[in-house]
Tab-separated table of C-alpha atoms and ligand atoms in Angstrom:
chain	number	residue	atom	x	y	z
A	52	MET	CA	-15.291	33.077	11.838
A	53	LYS	CA	-16.756	36.243	10.802
A	54	THR	CA	-15.712	38.601	7.802
A	55	PRO	CA	-15.277	41.922	8.136
A	56	SER	CA	-18.817	42.819	6.966
A	57	GLY	CA	-19.982	40.477	9.680
A	58	LEU	CA	-21.074	37.292	7.749
A	59	VAL	CA	-20.407	34.290	8.818
A	60	ALA	CA	-17.778	32.080	7.026
A	61	SER	CA	-16.772	28.724	7.364
A	62	PRO	CA	-15.176	25.505	5.709
A	63	TYR	CA	-17.822	23.614	4.170
A	64	SER	CA	-17.427	20.267	6.424
A	65	THR	CA	-18.201	22.610	9.227
A	66	PHE	CA	-21.242	24.101	7.626
A	67	TYR	CA	-22.615	20.784	6.531
A	68	SER	CA	-21.896	19.136	9.871
A	69	LYS	CA	-24.119	21.839	11.310
A	70	THR	CA	-27.134	21.293	9.131
A	71	ASN	CA	-30.272	18.983	9.615
A	72	THR	CA	-29.168	17.239	6.134
A	73	PHE	CA	-26.184	15.821	8.053
A	74	LYS	CA	-28.077	15.168	11.067
A	75	ASN	CA	-30.429	13.492	9.784
A	76	SER	CA	-28.793	11.442	6.750
A	77	LEU	CA	-25.252	10.767	6.921
A	78	ALA	CA	-24.640	11.188	10.876
A	79	LYS	CA	-27.165	8.218	11.326
A	80	PHE	CA	-24.505	5.835	9.534
A	81	CYS	CA	-21.929	6.816	11.829
A	82	ILE	CA	-21.143	5.056	14.961
A	83	SER	CA	-19.626	8.413	16.560
A	84	PRO	CA	-22.452	10.011	17.995
A	85	ILE	CA	-23.181	13.591	16.722
A	86	GLU	CA	-22.189	15.213	19.910
A	87	THR	CA	-18.664	13.955	19.863
A	88	ILE	CA	-18.528	14.811	16.137
A	89	LEU	CA	-19.510	18.358	16.721
A	90	CYS	CA	-17.350	18.884	19.962
A	91	LEU	CA	-15.011	21.994	19.297
A	92	ASP	CA	-12.007	20.327	21.011
A	93	HIS	CA	-10.778	17.799	18.517
A	94	LYS	CA	-8.607	15.695	21.110
A	95	LYS	CA	-11.915	15.313	23.094
A	96	SER	CA	-13.932	14.840	19.903
A	97	MET	CA	-11.154	12.175	18.550
A	98	PHE	CA	-10.913	10.306	22.000
A	99	CYS	CA	-14.883	9.770	22.045
A	100	GLN	CA	-15.237	8.712	18.723
A	101	LEU	CA	-12.572	6.138	18.848
A	102	LEU	CA	-14.047	4.934	22.499
A	103	THR	CA	-17.094	4.623	20.840
A	104	GLY	CA	-15.748	2.858	17.940
A	105	LEU	CA	-13.750	0.254	20.058
A	106	LEU	CA	-16.779	-0.260	22.369
A	107	GLN	CA	-19.080	-1.042	19.077
A	108	ARG	CA	-16.510	-2.836	17.113
A	109	ASP	CA	-18.637	-5.449	15.728
A	110	GLU	CA	-20.515	-2.410	14.169
A	111	VAL	CA	-17.952	-0.789	12.189
A	112	VAL	CA	-17.757	-1.582	8.623
A	113	ARG	CA	-15.938	1.448	7.138
A	114	LEU	CA	-13.367	3.668	8.644
A	115	GLY	CA	-13.307	7.176	7.043
A	116	SER	CA	-12.801	10.667	6.981
A	117	ILE	CA	-12.828	13.364	4.446
A	118	PHE	CA	-9.224	13.734	3.650
A	119	ALA	CA	-6.460	11.060	4.452
A	120	SER	CA	-4.752	13.677	6.481
A	121	VAL	CA	-7.209	13.323	9.262
A	122	LEU	CA	-7.060	9.482	9.219
A	123	GLU	CA	-3.117	9.639	9.499
A	124	ARG	CA	-3.724	11.869	12.393
A	125	THR	CA	-6.396	9.341	14.045
A	126	ILE	CA	-3.887	6.724	13.805
A	127	LYS	CA	-1.347	8.646	15.613
A	128	PHE	CA	-4.023	9.586	18.340
A	129	LEU	CA	-4.719	5.894	18.860
A	130	GLU	CA	-1.223	4.931	19.135
A	131	ASP	CA	-0.728	7.631	21.772
A	132	TYR	CA	-4.061	7.012	23.567
A	133	TRP	CA	-4.854	3.243	23.273
A	134	ARG	CA	-3.853	2.583	26.923
A	135	GLU	CA	-5.921	5.390	27.846
A	136	LEU	CA	-8.936	3.959	25.911
A	137	CYS	CA	-8.475	0.375	27.328
A	138	CYS	CA	-8.416	1.980	31.054
A	139	ASN	CA	-11.758	3.634	30.002
A	140	ILE	CA	-13.160	0.374	28.877
A	141	ARG	CA	-11.949	-1.625	31.648
A	142	THR	CA	-13.366	0.545	34.506
A	143	GLY	CA	-16.508	1.702	32.766
A	144	TYR	CA	-15.786	5.224	33.592
A	145	LEU	CA	-14.967	8.201	31.147
A	146	ARG	CA	-11.723	10.099	31.752
A	147	ASP	CA	-12.396	13.218	34.062
A	148	TRP	CA	-10.539	15.440	31.207
A	149	ILE	CA	-13.718	14.928	29.087
A	150	ILE	CA	-15.523	17.845	30.315
A	151	ASP	CA	-17.600	18.652	27.318
A	152	PRO	CA	-21.331	18.248	28.442
A	153	GLY	CA	-22.225	16.813	24.713
A	154	CYS	CA	-19.787	14.109	24.653
A	155	LYS	CA	-20.535	13.078	28.349
A	156	ASN	CA	-23.887	12.768	27.965
A	157	ALA	CA	-23.686	10.757	24.703
A	158	MET	CA	-20.885	8.561	25.952
A	159	SER	CA	-22.919	7.683	29.257
A	160	PHE	CA	-25.219	5.895	26.629
A	161	ILE	CA	-22.428	3.866	25.381
A	162	LEU	CA	-19.853	3.318	28.161
A	163	THR	CA	-22.281	1.819	30.288
A	164	GLY	CA	-20.092	-0.478	32.597
A	165	PRO	CA	-16.655	-2.045	33.033
A	166	ASN	CA	-15.876	-4.648	30.212
A	167	PRO	CA	-12.331	-6.186	30.959
A	168	GLU	CA	-12.318	-8.611	28.285
A	169	LEU	CA	-12.760	-6.097	25.479
A	170	ALA	CA	-9.983	-4.060	27.350
A	171	ASP	CA	-7.760	-7.273	27.693
A	172	LEU	CA	-8.509	-7.846	23.663
A	173	ILE	CA	-7.745	-4.339	22.431
A	174	GLN	CA	-4.779	-4.339	24.762
A	175	GLN	CA	-3.386	-7.383	23.329
A	176	ILE	CA	-4.194	-6.268	19.731
A	177	CYS	CA	-2.231	-2.923	20.339
A	178	GLU	CA	0.637	-4.184	22.187
A	179	ASP	CA	1.912	-5.966	19.423
A	180	LYS	CA	5.035	-4.473	18.134
A	181	SER	CA	3.673	-4.288	14.437
A	182	TRP	CA	0.689	-2.640	13.766
A	183	GLU	CA	0.239	-4.190	10.191
A	184	GLY	CA	-3.337	-4.924	9.647
A	185	VAL	CA	-4.429	-3.594	13.028
A	186	PHE	CA	-7.706	-2.315	11.465
A	187	LYS	CA	-8.842	-5.624	10.634
A	188	LYS	CA	-7.766	-6.579	13.953
A	189	LEU	CA	-9.536	-3.913	15.933
A	190	TRP	CA	-12.470	-3.959	13.703
A	191	PRO	CA	-13.214	-7.260	12.276
A	192	LYS	CA	-16.284	-6.688	9.979
A	193	ILE	CA	-14.545	-3.587	8.357
A	194	LYS	CA	-14.924	-3.578	4.647
A	195	TYR	CA	-13.197	-0.553	3.368
A	196	ILE	CA	-11.286	2.839	4.373
A	197	SER	CA	-12.952	5.709	2.762
A	198	SER	CA	-10.650	8.846	2.751
A	199	ILE	CA	-9.446	11.173	-0.192
A	200	CYS	CA	-5.842	10.085	-0.770
A	201	THR	CA	-4.981	11.724	-4.240
A	202	GLY	CA	-2.969	14.613	-4.823
A	203	SER	CA	-1.159	15.730	-1.767
A	204	MET	CA	-3.039	12.992	0.086
A	205	SER	CA	-1.132	9.975	-1.425
A	206	GLN	CA	1.699	10.424	0.785
A	207	TYR	CA	-0.573	8.631	3.149
A	208	ILE	CA	-1.340	5.718	0.803
A	209	PRO	CA	1.564	3.278	2.282
A	210	LEU	CA	0.616	4.184	5.874
A	211	LEU	CA	-3.316	3.554	5.617
A	212	GLU	CA	-2.235	0.121	3.314
A	213	LEU	CA	-0.087	-1.113	6.122
A	214	TYR	CA	-2.578	-0.672	8.620
A	215	GLY	CA	-5.558	-1.660	6.532
A	216	GLY	CA	-3.634	-5.115	5.902
A	217	GLY	CA	-5.498	-5.738	2.602
A	218	ILE	CA	-8.547	-3.788	3.061
A	219	PRO	CA	-9.640	-1.594	0.021
A	220	LEU	CA	-8.669	2.431	0.210
A	221	VAL	CA	-11.335	3.927	-1.464
A	222	SER	CA	-10.864	7.731	-2.765
A	223	PRO	CA	-14.359	8.595	-2.962
A	224	SER	CA	-14.883	12.305	-4.532
A	225	TYR	CA	-13.205	15.348	-5.576
A	226	VAL	CA	-14.559	18.160	-3.531
A	227	SER	CA	-13.945	21.661	-2.474
A	228	SER	CA	-15.684	24.465	-0.113
A	229	GLU	CA	-16.498	25.998	-3.780
A	230	ALA	CA	-18.418	22.671	-5.245
A	231	CYS	CA	-18.605	19.409	-5.646
A	232	PHE	CA	-16.423	18.323	-8.694
A	233	GLY	CA	-16.639	14.843	-9.359
A	234	ILE	CA	-17.150	11.301	-7.900
A	235	ASN	CA	-15.173	8.307	-8.008
A	236	LEU	CA	-17.208	5.620	-10.141
A	237	LYS	CA	-14.633	3.049	-9.836
A	238	PRO	CA	-14.329	2.750	-6.193
A	239	LEU	CA	-11.858	-0.446	-6.156
A	240	SER	CA	-9.169	1.197	-8.366
A	241	ASN	CA	-5.584	1.429	-7.254
A	242	PRO	CA	-5.601	4.641	-5.187
A	243	PHE	CA	-2.862	6.055	-7.554
A	244	ASP	CA	-4.925	5.493	-10.565
A	245	VAL	CA	-8.266	7.242	-9.577
A	246	SER	CA	-10.436	9.334	-11.879
A	247	TYR	CA	-13.279	11.529	-10.938
A	248	THR	CA	-16.491	11.805	-13.058
A	249	PHE	CA	-17.472	15.646	-12.851
A	250	LEU	CA	-21.003	16.179	-11.833
A	251	PRO	CA	-22.556	18.368	-14.390
A	252	ASN	CA	-25.456	19.542	-11.794
A	253	THR	CA	-23.281	21.019	-9.034
A	254	ALA	CA	-21.937	23.964	-10.468
A	255	TYR	CA	-21.167	25.457	-14.094
A	256	PHE	CA	-17.839	24.129	-14.764
A	257	GLU	CA	-15.152	25.299	-17.401
A	258	PHE	CA	-11.853	24.075	-18.063
A	259	LEU	CA	-8.520	26.253	-19.078
A	260	PRO	CA	-6.357	24.366	-21.254
A	261	VAL	CA	-3.093	24.431	-19.603
A	262	ASN	CA	0.451	23.675	-20.960
A	263	LYS	CA	1.879	20.842	-19.329
A	264	ASP	CA	3.022	17.534	-20.894
A	265	GLY	CA	3.154	15.351	-17.735
A	266	GLY	CA	6.479	16.150	-15.828
A	267	GLY	CA	6.563	19.646	-17.366
A	268	LYS	CA	7.938	22.531	-15.558
A	269	ALA	CA	5.705	24.990	-13.297
A	270	GLN	CA	6.386	27.792	-15.412
A	271	GLU	CA	5.091	25.914	-18.605
A	272	THR	CA	1.725	25.387	-16.436
A	273	ARG	CA	0.037	28.376	-17.974
A	274	THR	CA	-2.990	29.013	-19.920
A	275	ILE	CA	-2.897	28.238	-23.401
A	276	ASP	CA	-6.206	28.790	-24.819
A	277	LYS	CA	-9.684	29.750	-23.780
A	278	PRO	CA	-11.926	27.672	-21.454
A	279	VAL	CA	-13.973	25.100	-22.764
A	280	ASP	CA	-16.869	23.655	-21.191
A	281	LEU	CA	-17.509	19.918	-20.061
A	282	GLU	CA	-18.383	18.624	-23.468
A	283	ASN	CA	-15.629	19.709	-25.232
A	284	VAL	CA	-12.754	18.563	-22.867
A	285	LYS	CA	-10.158	16.444	-24.974
A	286	LEU	CA	-8.831	13.471	-23.575
A	287	GLY	CA	-5.126	13.565	-22.662
A	288	GLN	CA	-5.169	17.296	-22.156
A	289	TYR	CA	-4.243	19.349	-18.721
A	290	TYR	CA	-6.929	21.855	-17.515
A	291	GLU	CA	-7.170	24.172	-14.817
A	292	VAL	CA	-10.797	23.985	-13.382
A	293	VAL	CA	-12.965	27.195	-13.284
A	294	VAL	CA	-16.313	27.106	-11.634
A	295	THR	CA	-19.318	29.584	-11.583
A	296	THR	CA	-21.791	28.588	-8.778
A	297	LEU	CA	-25.202	29.334	-7.263
A	298	ALA	CA	-23.391	30.725	-4.267
A	299	GLY	CA	-22.046	33.741	-6.113
A	300	LEU	CA	-18.629	32.698	-7.458
A	301	TYR	CA	-18.050	33.828	-11.150
A	302	ARG	CA	-15.446	32.099	-13.128
A	303	TYR	CA	-13.614	31.219	-10.225
A	304	ARG	CA	-10.355	29.447	-10.533
A	305	VAL	CA	-9.896	26.710	-8.075
A	306	GLY	CA	-6.123	26.596	-8.972
A	307	ASP	CA	-6.216	22.513	-9.358
A	308	VAL	CA	-4.823	21.021	-12.452
A	309	LEU	CA	-6.519	18.096	-13.711
A	310	LYS	CA	-5.676	15.603	-16.855
A	311	ALA	CA	-8.596	14.474	-18.712
A	312	THR	CA	-8.643	10.616	-18.667
A	313	GLY	CA	-12.206	9.571	-20.102
A	314	PHE	CA	-15.995	10.285	-20.422
A	315	TYR	CA	-18.865	8.648	-18.558
A	316	ASN	CA	-21.535	9.354	-21.028
A	317	LYS	CA	-20.856	12.908	-21.855
A	318	SER	CA	-19.372	14.055	-18.301
A	319	PRO	CA	-15.657	14.158	-18.497
A	320	GLN	CA	-13.350	12.097	-16.255
A	321	PHE	CA	-10.261	13.722	-14.612
A	322	GLN	CA	-7.225	12.742	-12.572
A	323	PHE	CA	-5.935	14.980	-9.800
A	324	VAL	CA	-2.654	16.481	-10.971
A	325	GLU	CA	-1.623	19.152	-8.474
A	326	ARG	CA	-2.133	22.519	-7.257
A	327	LYS	CA	-1.331	25.103	-9.667
A	328	ASN	CA	1.638	27.315	-8.552
A	329	VAL	CA	2.655	25.322	-5.470
A	330	VAL	CA	6.761	25.371	-6.203
A	331	LEU	CA	9.848	25.416	-5.021
A	332	SER	CA	11.689	28.080	-6.631
A	333	ILE	CA	15.095	29.270	-6.893
A	334	GLY	CA	16.281	31.689	-9.390
A	335	ALA	CA	14.534	30.568	-12.824
A	336	ASP	CA	14.020	26.875	-11.464
A	337	LYS	CA	10.537	26.262	-10.659
A	338	THR	CA	9.685	22.404	-9.299
A	339	THR	CA	6.115	21.759	-8.967
A	340	GLU	CA	3.934	19.771	-6.590
A	341	GLU	CA	3.898	16.803	-9.051
A	342	ASP	CA	7.876	16.898	-9.392
A	343	LEU	CA	8.131	16.616	-5.834
A	344	SER	CA	5.910	14.160	-5.181
A	345	LYS	CA	7.354	12.028	-7.971
A	346	ALA	CA	10.929	12.560	-6.847
A	347	ILE	CA	10.063	11.647	-3.261
A	348	THR	CA	8.202	8.606	-4.067
A	349	ASN	CA	11.421	7.334	-5.833
A	350	ALA	CA	13.837	8.196	-3.255
A	351	LYS	CA	11.861	6.608	-0.431
A	352	LEU	CA	11.822	3.061	-2.435
A	353	ILE	CA	15.489	2.532	-0.723
A	354	LEU	CA	14.210	3.036	2.502
A	355	GLU	CA	11.847	0.272	2.275
A	356	PRO	CA	14.530	-2.712	2.610
A	357	PHE	CA	15.299	-1.076	6.111
A	358	GLY	CA	11.743	-1.093	7.274
A	359	ILE	CA	11.532	2.567	7.233
A	360	MET	CA	8.433	4.390	6.273
A	361	LEU	CA	8.029	7.957	5.514
A	362	THR	CA	4.837	9.349	6.724
A	363	ALA	CA	4.848	12.884	5.961
A	364	TYR	CA	6.875	15.283	4.002
A	365	SER	CA	7.315	19.152	3.012
A	366	SER	CA	9.632	21.416	1.490
A	367	TYR	CA	10.916	24.768	1.443
A	368	SER	CA	13.483	26.947	-0.857
A	369	ASP	CA	15.901	28.196	1.491
A	370	THR	CA	17.593	31.479	0.010
A	371	SER	CA	19.311	32.594	3.257
A	372	SER	CA	22.464	31.831	1.670
A	373	THR	CA	24.017	32.068	-1.759
A	374	PRO	CA	23.498	30.247	-3.823
A	375	GLY	CA	20.228	28.842	-2.476
A	376	ARG	CA	18.965	25.203	-2.120
A	377	TYR	CA	15.721	23.029	-1.499
A	378	VAL	CA	15.393	21.613	1.866
A	379	LEU	CA	13.081	18.605	2.383
A	380	PHE	CA	11.556	17.614	5.659
A	381	TRP	CA	10.861	14.034	6.051
A	382	GLU	CA	9.008	12.421	9.345
A	383	LEU	CA	10.036	8.516	9.163
A	384	LYS	CA	8.995	5.699	11.366
A	385	MET	CA	9.950	2.029	11.745
A	386	LYS	CA	7.084	-0.244	9.907
A	387	GLY	CA	6.165	-1.886	13.128
A	388	SER	CA	6.333	1.194	15.643
A	389	ASN	CA	6.816	4.932	15.814
A	390	ASP	CA	10.578	4.625	16.903
A	391	LEU	CA	12.702	6.725	14.843
A	392	PRO	CA	14.770	4.497	12.657
A	393	LYS	CA	18.452	4.199	12.817
A	394	LEU	CA	19.646	7.010	10.146
A	395	ASP	CA	22.338	5.766	8.021
A	396	ALA	CA	23.923	8.923	6.569
A	397	ARG	CA	25.116	7.125	3.363
A	398	VAL	CA	21.412	5.659	2.860
A	399	MET	CA	20.063	9.156	3.596
A	400	GLU	CA	22.442	11.033	1.385
A	401	GLN	CA	21.510	8.434	-1.319
A	402	CYS	CA	18.007	9.714	-0.956
A	403	CYS	CA	19.014	13.143	-1.773
A	404	CYS	CA	20.787	12.084	-4.685
A	405	ILE	CA	17.768	10.277	-6.183
A	406	VAL	CA	15.328	13.412	-5.211
A	407	GLU	CA	17.933	15.470	-7.494
A	408	GLU	CA	18.173	12.861	-10.208
A	409	SER	CA	14.437	13.043	-10.579
A	410	PHE	CA	14.217	16.402	-10.881
A	411	ASP	CA	14.195	17.693	-14.560
A	412	PHE	CA	16.872	19.135	-16.994
A	413	THR	CA	16.515	22.983	-15.674
A	414	TYR	CA	17.063	21.915	-12.020
A	415	LYS	CA	20.296	19.538	-12.919
A	416	SER	CA	21.757	22.147	-14.948
A	417	PHE	CA	21.270	24.813	-12.290
A	418	ARG	CA	23.070	22.337	-9.726
A	419	LYS	CA	25.753	21.453	-12.069
A	420	ASP	CA	26.483	25.394	-12.924
A	421	GLY	CA	26.496	25.691	-8.995
A	422	ALA	CA	23.466	28.128	-9.269
A	423	ILE	CA	21.729	25.895	-6.636
A	424	SER	CA	23.432	24.224	-3.968
A	425	ALA	CA	23.194	20.658	-3.036
A	426	LEU	CA	19.837	19.716	-1.648
A	427	GLU	CA	19.214	19.027	2.199
A	428	LEU	CA	17.297	16.563	3.862
A	429	ARG	CA	16.146	17.127	7.313
A	430	VAL	CA	14.718	14.115	9.221
A	431	VAL	CA	12.072	15.312	11.964
A	432	LYS	CA	10.909	13.135	15.112
A	433	HIS	CA	7.894	11.570	15.420
A	434	GLY	CA	4.845	14.150	15.611
A	435	SER	CA	6.497	17.021	14.236
A	436	PHE	CA	4.159	17.308	11.595
A	437	ASP	CA	1.214	17.037	14.077
A	438	GLU	CA	2.504	20.176	15.541
A	439	LEU	CA	2.491	21.667	12.021
A	440	MET	CA	-1.194	20.538	11.554
A	441	ASP	CA	-1.690	22.319	14.931
A	442	PHE	CA	-0.462	25.311	14.054
A	443	TYR	CA	-2.341	25.532	10.941
A	444	THR	CA	-5.480	24.455	12.470
A	445	SER	CA	-4.854	27.411	15.507
A	446	LYS	CA	-4.880	29.883	12.489
A	447	GLY	CA	-8.176	28.907	11.444
A	448	ALA	CA	-7.543	25.879	9.103
A	449	SER	CA	-10.297	23.396	9.301
A	450	ILE	CA	-8.919	20.163	10.807
A	451	SER	CA	-11.397	17.845	8.898
A	452	GLN	CA	-10.273	19.731	5.678
A	453	TYR	CA	-6.502	20.099	6.097
A	454	LYS	CA	-3.999	19.522	3.551
A	455	PRO	CA	-0.428	18.959	4.304
A	456	PRO	CA	1.577	21.993	2.737
A	457	CYS	CA	4.048	20.206	0.526
A	458	CYS	CA	5.880	23.450	0.200
A	459	LEU	CA	6.308	25.882	3.222
A	460	LYS	CA	6.249	29.655	2.932
A	461	SER	CA	5.677	30.618	6.655
A	462	GLU	CA	8.629	31.314	8.768
A	463	GLU	CA	6.767	29.858	11.606
A	464	ALA	CA	5.813	26.595	10.068
A	465	ILE	CA	9.630	26.239	8.791
A	466	LYS	CA	10.686	26.927	12.465
A	467	ILE	CA	8.382	24.434	13.782
A	468	LEU	CA	9.463	21.609	11.858
A	469	ASN	CA	13.186	22.932	12.431
A	470	SER	CA	12.707	22.381	15.818
A	471	GLY	CA	11.772	18.909	15.367
A	472	THR	CA	14.912	17.982	12.956
A	473	VAL	CA	16.680	15.116	14.372
A	474	GLY	CA	19.322	14.743	11.535
A	475	LYS	CA	20.460	16.730	8.302
A	476	PHE	CA	21.779	15.208	5.392
A	477	PHE	CA	23.321	16.932	2.032
A	478	SER	CA	23.514	15.545	-1.665
A	479	PRO	CA	27.325	15.758	-2.642
A	480	LYS	CA	28.742	19.270	-3.217
A	481	THR	CA	28.543	18.921	-6.806
A	482	MET	CA	26.107	16.941	-9.126
A	483	SER	CA	27.793	14.434	-11.690
B	189	AMP	P1	-10.933	22.905	0.696
B	189	AMP	O1	-12.375	23.474	-0.203
B	189	AMP	O2	-10.262	23.885	1.362
B	189	AMP	O3	-11.295	21.687	1.457
B	189	AMP	O4	-9.881	22.569	-0.599
B	189	AMP	C1	-10.432	21.782	-1.809
B	189	AMP	C2	-9.074	21.813	-2.290
B	189	AMP	O5	-8.700	20.239	-1.751
B	189	AMP	C3	-9.290	21.389	-3.922
B	189	AMP	O6	-9.417	22.183	-4.647
B	189	AMP	C4	-8.058	20.516	-4.142
B	189	AMP	O7	-6.975	21.309	-4.157
B	189	AMP	C5	-8.097	19.683	-3.068
B	189	AMP	N1	-8.956	18.107	-3.073
B	189	AMP	C6	-10.068	18.010	-2.942
B	189	AMP	N2	-10.520	16.669	-3.306
B	189	AMP	C7	-9.411	16.356	-3.683
B	189	AMP	C8	-9.184	14.935	-4.403
B	189	AMP	N3	-10.043	14.013	-4.617
B	189	AMP	N4	-7.766	14.810	-4.840
B	189	AMP	C9	-7.039	15.835	-4.464
B	189	AMP	N5	-7.091	17.026	-4.115
B	189	AMP	C10	-8.375	17.244	-3.863
């Protein structure tokens, strides 16, 4: 897009994909032809990239995207389009809705003739009701999945682990359009325990100490001291990261809260904690992204014995009536299929209770005093969060850098999830 003064502005991944550096280096390690990567229509791009990956299944050693949200979207796409992909492989013809000349031309070198044996094999794999370990079956030489799955992306870990069937899930880096902050020097570590080692040569980094003693409230996440540089970071302390870059940012507050976990030589290592100020809020209560994520992680455990998976979530503070309440949106599916699970009201209400129990003292006391109403859980149908992603990308968000908003502010976004709602559940009116 163009800024009001006529400068071209784009997310970093868009800019980078168009450079010769990408063309001459990383692109050469990708199975997907560059024309399919650069195709502006993401449906056609995704279709051609998956088709290439299936046709050259023995060449694929790594499945990756910058953020895990894109891999989740890719899985959904495969679930919806595997029959059509098989049909293309069986007949050797590319579907006629792929009209992009770059994609058509690139695919003509890959889809060179009918291959019914391969189509049968893929069909057999995808027809299996359970897609557990499906990546390993489709791409037998796959060694690992590479995608950022810390912070708000951690909600996709269970899904990627299920479909990976034991393949390591590597969260390689901590990056943003402002700067490349750090890399993961222990790629095989548990995705929930990843620390990133800062790269001192990519920007000038400073760290604002913030008051947050693990599970602390958002109102306590505030600056408590002067910024320190890389060498003066203290282990165990929480910081907000500040960058000064060659591109012209001066002491820019990125808005991420990190926890110092170690050093590699003199370079500090950090765990990503949360985006600052992403909060649910009613009155004086503020619930942070981290509080919400922990509460939901606790609550969804009770769905596991029923074979139910939580594939995406979001929330908002509903203050349309008094007292207001927090509303959660959950997209659920059965482990082996995309079918909407049978929703047992008692179990879902228990989920609401566990979320509330996991919130902190302030929330619970407000709830007991009646200053906040019972938490509401809205279950949405399969694909609702895709619609949300489509909405944000239509407004200019980059699909490859998309972060699922864990707390919604936009009326339109709330409307989208409301229209996909298939069940509403509440915790008990009064909290014990
Ligand atoms: P953008 O520049 O729009 O792609 O967004 C960069 C933001 O993505 C960062 O400021 C973080 O909030 C988030 N992010 C990037 N890398 C990671 C990571 N490894 N873990 C968690 N969040 C990340």
